[in-house]
């Protein structure tokens, strides 16, 4: 197994710290980060998001394109201009770059939920930008 480069390790810490700033029960883990040889100026990331029962993310947007897959439990997701949808284990959705993700939360108040998020973005773009109220 290859060790994560120092910048990736710093990103893991940054993402975890920002998640803990708004709710210590949300856990964000960068599983992989790789510059794309066939798409110069872009990188791909695989991120795991663990929600405790009843837990939600802050409203945010991503500078890059995101695709999410529910690994466990059920997650409610709503992108600005669309209806909130409850996704169950094995279901997935797509968010174009710049989409405002208004709701992302565990649908259950008793069971945890887990997402696998795949993103494509420029190396200098932010993974998550909190939205102002």
PDB file of C-alpha atoms in Angstrom, residues 5-110:
ATOM      1  CA  UNK A   5       1.690  12.178   0.021  1.00  0.00           C
ATOM      2  CA  UNK A   6       2.082  14.846   2.682  1.00  0.00           C
ATOM      3  CA  UNK A   7      -0.451  17.168   0.979  1.00  0.00           C
ATOM      4  CA  UNK A   8      -3.047  14.388   0.948  1.00  0.00           C
ATOM      5  CA  UNK A   9      -2.452  13.681   4.629  1.00  0.00           C
ATOM      6  CA  UNK A  10      -2.869  17.398   5.322  1.00  0.00           C
ATOM      7  CA  UNK A  11      -6.138  17.335   3.333  1.00  0.00           C
ATOM      8  CA  UNK A  12      -7.424  14.434   5.446  1.00  0.00           C
ATOM      9  CA  UNK A  13      -6.667  16.442   8.575  1.00  0.00           C
ATOM     10  CA  UNK A  14      -8.265  19.580   7.105  1.00  0.00           C
ATOM     11  CA  UNK A  15     -11.433  17.741   6.042  1.00  0.00           C
ATOM     12  CA  UNK A  16     -11.707  15.989   9.398  1.00  0.00           C
ATOM     13  CA  UNK A  17     -11.140  19.250  11.270  1.00  0.00           C
ATOM     14  CA  UNK A  18     -13.751  21.111   9.199  1.00  0.00           C
ATOM     15  CA  UNK A  19     -16.231  18.289   9.709  1.00  0.00           C
ATOM     16  CA  UNK A  20     -15.602  18.305  13.444  1.00  0.00           C
ATOM     17  CA  UNK A  21     -16.083  22.068  13.568  1.00  0.00           C
ATOM     18  CA  UNK A  22     -19.773  21.672  12.757  1.00  0.00           C
ATOM     19  CA  UNK A  23     -20.493  18.212  14.185  1.00  0.00           C
ATOM     20  CA  UNK A  24     -18.035  15.838  15.810  1.00  0.00           C
ATOM     21  CA  UNK A  25     -20.084  12.768  14.835  1.00  0.00           C
ATOM     22  CA  UNK A  26     -19.520  13.193  11.080  1.00  0.00           C
ATOM     23  CA  UNK A  27     -16.399  11.415   9.869  1.00  0.00           C
ATOM     24  CA  UNK A  28     -14.794  12.226   6.519  1.00  0.00           C
ATOM     25  CA  UNK A  29     -11.968  10.031   5.233  1.00  0.00           C
ATOM     26  CA  UNK A  30     -10.004  10.555   2.013  1.00  0.00           C
ATOM     27  CA  UNK A  31      -9.483   7.037   0.678  1.00  0.00           C
ATOM     28  CA  UNK A  32      -7.578   7.973  -2.468  1.00  0.00           C
ATOM     29  CA  UNK A  33      -6.381  11.072  -4.291  1.00  0.00           C
ATOM     30  CA  UNK A  34      -4.720  10.900  -7.706  1.00  0.00           C
ATOM     31  CA  UNK A  35      -3.741  13.349 -10.441  1.00  0.00           C
ATOM     32  CA  UNK A  36      -5.342  12.238 -13.719  1.00  0.00           C
ATOM     33  CA  UNK A  37      -2.881  11.596 -16.560  1.00  0.00           C
ATOM     34  CA  UNK A  38      -5.666  11.572 -19.169  1.00  0.00           C
ATOM     35  CA  UNK A  39      -7.168  14.836 -17.879  1.00  0.00           C
ATOM     36  CA  UNK A  40      -4.308  17.279 -17.264  1.00  0.00           C
ATOM     37  CA  UNK A  41      -5.071  19.800 -14.530  1.00  0.00           C
ATOM     38  CA  UNK A  42      -7.576  17.509 -12.800  1.00  0.00           C
ATOM     39  CA  UNK A  43      -7.468  15.058  -9.924  1.00  0.00           C
ATOM     40  CA  UNK A  44      -9.831  12.358  -8.733  1.00  0.00           C
ATOM     41  CA  UNK A  45     -10.698  11.713  -5.098  1.00  0.00           C
ATOM     42  CA  UNK A  46     -12.540   8.939  -3.290  1.00  0.00           C
ATOM     43  CA  UNK A  47     -13.984  10.086   0.016  1.00  0.00           C
ATOM     44  CA  UNK A  48     -15.934   8.140   2.616  1.00  0.00           C
ATOM     45  CA  UNK A  49     -18.524  10.016   4.689  1.00  0.00           C
ATOM     46  CA  UNK A  50     -19.836   8.351   7.844  1.00  0.00           C
ATOM     47  CA  UNK A  51     -23.001   9.722   9.439  1.00  0.00           C
ATOM     48  CA  UNK A  52     -24.081   8.824  12.952  1.00  0.00           C
ATOM     49  CA  UNK A  53     -27.841   8.385  13.527  1.00  0.00           C
ATOM     50  CA  UNK A  54     -29.682  11.650  12.813  1.00  0.00           C
ATOM     51  CA  UNK A  55     -26.482  13.470  11.801  1.00  0.00           C
ATOM     52  CA  UNK A  56     -26.271  15.864   8.834  1.00  0.00           C
ATOM     53  CA  UNK A  57     -23.703  17.899   6.941  1.00  0.00           C
ATOM     54  CA  UNK A  58     -23.795  21.665   6.755  1.00  0.00           C
ATOM     55  CA  UNK A  59     -25.187  23.167   3.543  1.00  0.00           C
ATOM     56  CA  UNK A  60     -22.283  23.358   1.096  1.00  0.00           C
ATOM     57  CA  UNK A  61     -21.112  23.267  -2.481  1.00  0.00           C
ATOM     58  CA  UNK A  62     -18.290  21.488  -4.255  1.00  0.00           C
ATOM     59  CA  UNK A  63     -16.077  23.158  -6.849  1.00  0.00           C
ATOM     60  CA  UNK A  64     -15.610  19.784  -8.538  1.00  0.00           C
ATOM     61  CA  UNK A  65     -18.028  17.215  -9.922  1.00  0.00           C
ATOM     62  CA  UNK A  66     -19.267  14.708  -7.331  1.00  0.00           C
ATOM     63  CA  UNK A  67     -20.856  11.289  -7.552  1.00  0.00           C
ATOM     64  CA  UNK A  68     -22.127   9.689  -4.342  1.00  0.00           C
ATOM     65  CA  UNK A  69     -22.960   6.036  -3.624  1.00  0.00           C
ATOM     66  CA  UNK A  70     -24.709   4.845  -0.458  1.00  0.00           C
ATOM     67  CA  UNK A  71     -22.635   2.079   1.111  1.00  0.00           C
ATOM     68  CA  UNK A  72     -24.813   1.612   4.189  1.00  0.00           C
ATOM     69  CA  UNK A  73     -28.074   2.962   5.577  1.00  0.00           C
ATOM     70  CA  UNK A  74     -30.158   5.695   3.957  1.00  0.00           C
ATOM     71  CA  UNK A  75     -29.168   9.272   3.136  1.00  0.00           C
ATOM     72  CA  UNK A  76     -31.399  12.227   2.281  1.00  0.00           C
ATOM     73  CA  UNK A  77     -29.868  14.534  -0.320  1.00  0.00           C
ATOM     74  CA  UNK A  78     -31.129  17.751  -1.863  1.00  0.00           C
ATOM     75  CA  UNK A  79     -29.384  19.931  -4.410  1.00  0.00           C
ATOM     76  CA  UNK A  80     -30.699  23.477  -4.929  1.00  0.00           C
ATOM     77  CA  UNK A  81     -33.594  23.542  -7.391  1.00  0.00           C
ATOM     78  CA  UNK A  82     -34.427  19.854  -6.880  1.00  0.00           C
ATOM     79  CA  UNK A  83     -36.578  17.849  -4.471  1.00  0.00           C
ATOM     80  CA  UNK A  84     -35.012  16.081  -1.481  1.00  0.00           C
ATOM     81  CA  UNK A  85     -34.556  12.369  -2.233  1.00  0.00           C
ATOM     82  CA  UNK A  86     -33.893   9.500   0.162  1.00  0.00           C
ATOM     83  CA  UNK A  87     -31.229   7.178  -1.255  1.00  0.00           C
ATOM     84  CA  UNK A  88     -30.898   3.645   0.103  1.00  0.00           C
ATOM     85  CA  UNK A  89     -27.925   1.298   0.218  1.00  0.00           C
ATOM     86  CA  UNK A  90     -26.773   0.629  -3.363  1.00  0.00           C
ATOM     87  CA  UNK A  91     -28.296   3.815  -4.818  1.00  0.00           C
ATOM     88  CA  UNK A  92     -26.327   6.805  -6.110  1.00  0.00           C
ATOM     89  CA  UNK A  93     -26.554  10.365  -7.437  1.00  0.00           C
ATOM     90  CA  UNK A  94     -24.570  12.946  -9.395  1.00  0.00           C
ATOM     91  CA  UNK A  95     -23.826  16.582  -8.545  1.00  0.00           C
ATOM     92  CA  UNK A  96     -22.432  18.862 -11.268  1.00  0.00           C
ATOM     93  CA  UNK A  97     -19.535  21.118 -10.261  1.00  0.00           C
ATOM     94  CA  UNK A  98     -20.741  24.173  -8.337  1.00  0.00           C
ATOM     95  CA  UNK A  99     -24.047  22.619  -7.241  1.00  0.00           C
ATOM     96  CA  UNK A 100     -25.354  23.842  -3.910  1.00  0.00           C
ATOM     97  CA  UNK A 101     -25.925  20.796  -1.714  1.00  0.00           C
ATOM     98  CA  UNK A 102     -28.593  22.066   0.681  1.00  0.00           C
ATOM     99  CA  UNK A 103     -29.343  18.777   2.484  1.00  0.00           C
ATOM    100  CA  UNK A 104     -27.137  15.765   3.115  1.00  0.00           C
ATOM    101  CA  UNK A 105     -28.167  13.784   6.150  1.00  0.00           C
ATOM    102  CA  UNK A 106     -28.703  10.381   7.633  1.00  0.00           C
ATOM    103  CA  UNK A 107     -32.372   9.471   7.160  1.00  0.00           C
ATOM    104  CA  UNK A 108     -32.363   7.351  10.316  1.00  0.00           C
ATOM    105  CA  UNK A 109     -32.323   8.508  13.918  1.00  0.00           C
ATOM    106  CA  UNK A 110     -31.239   5.043  15.090  1.00  0.00           C
TER     107      UNK A 110
END
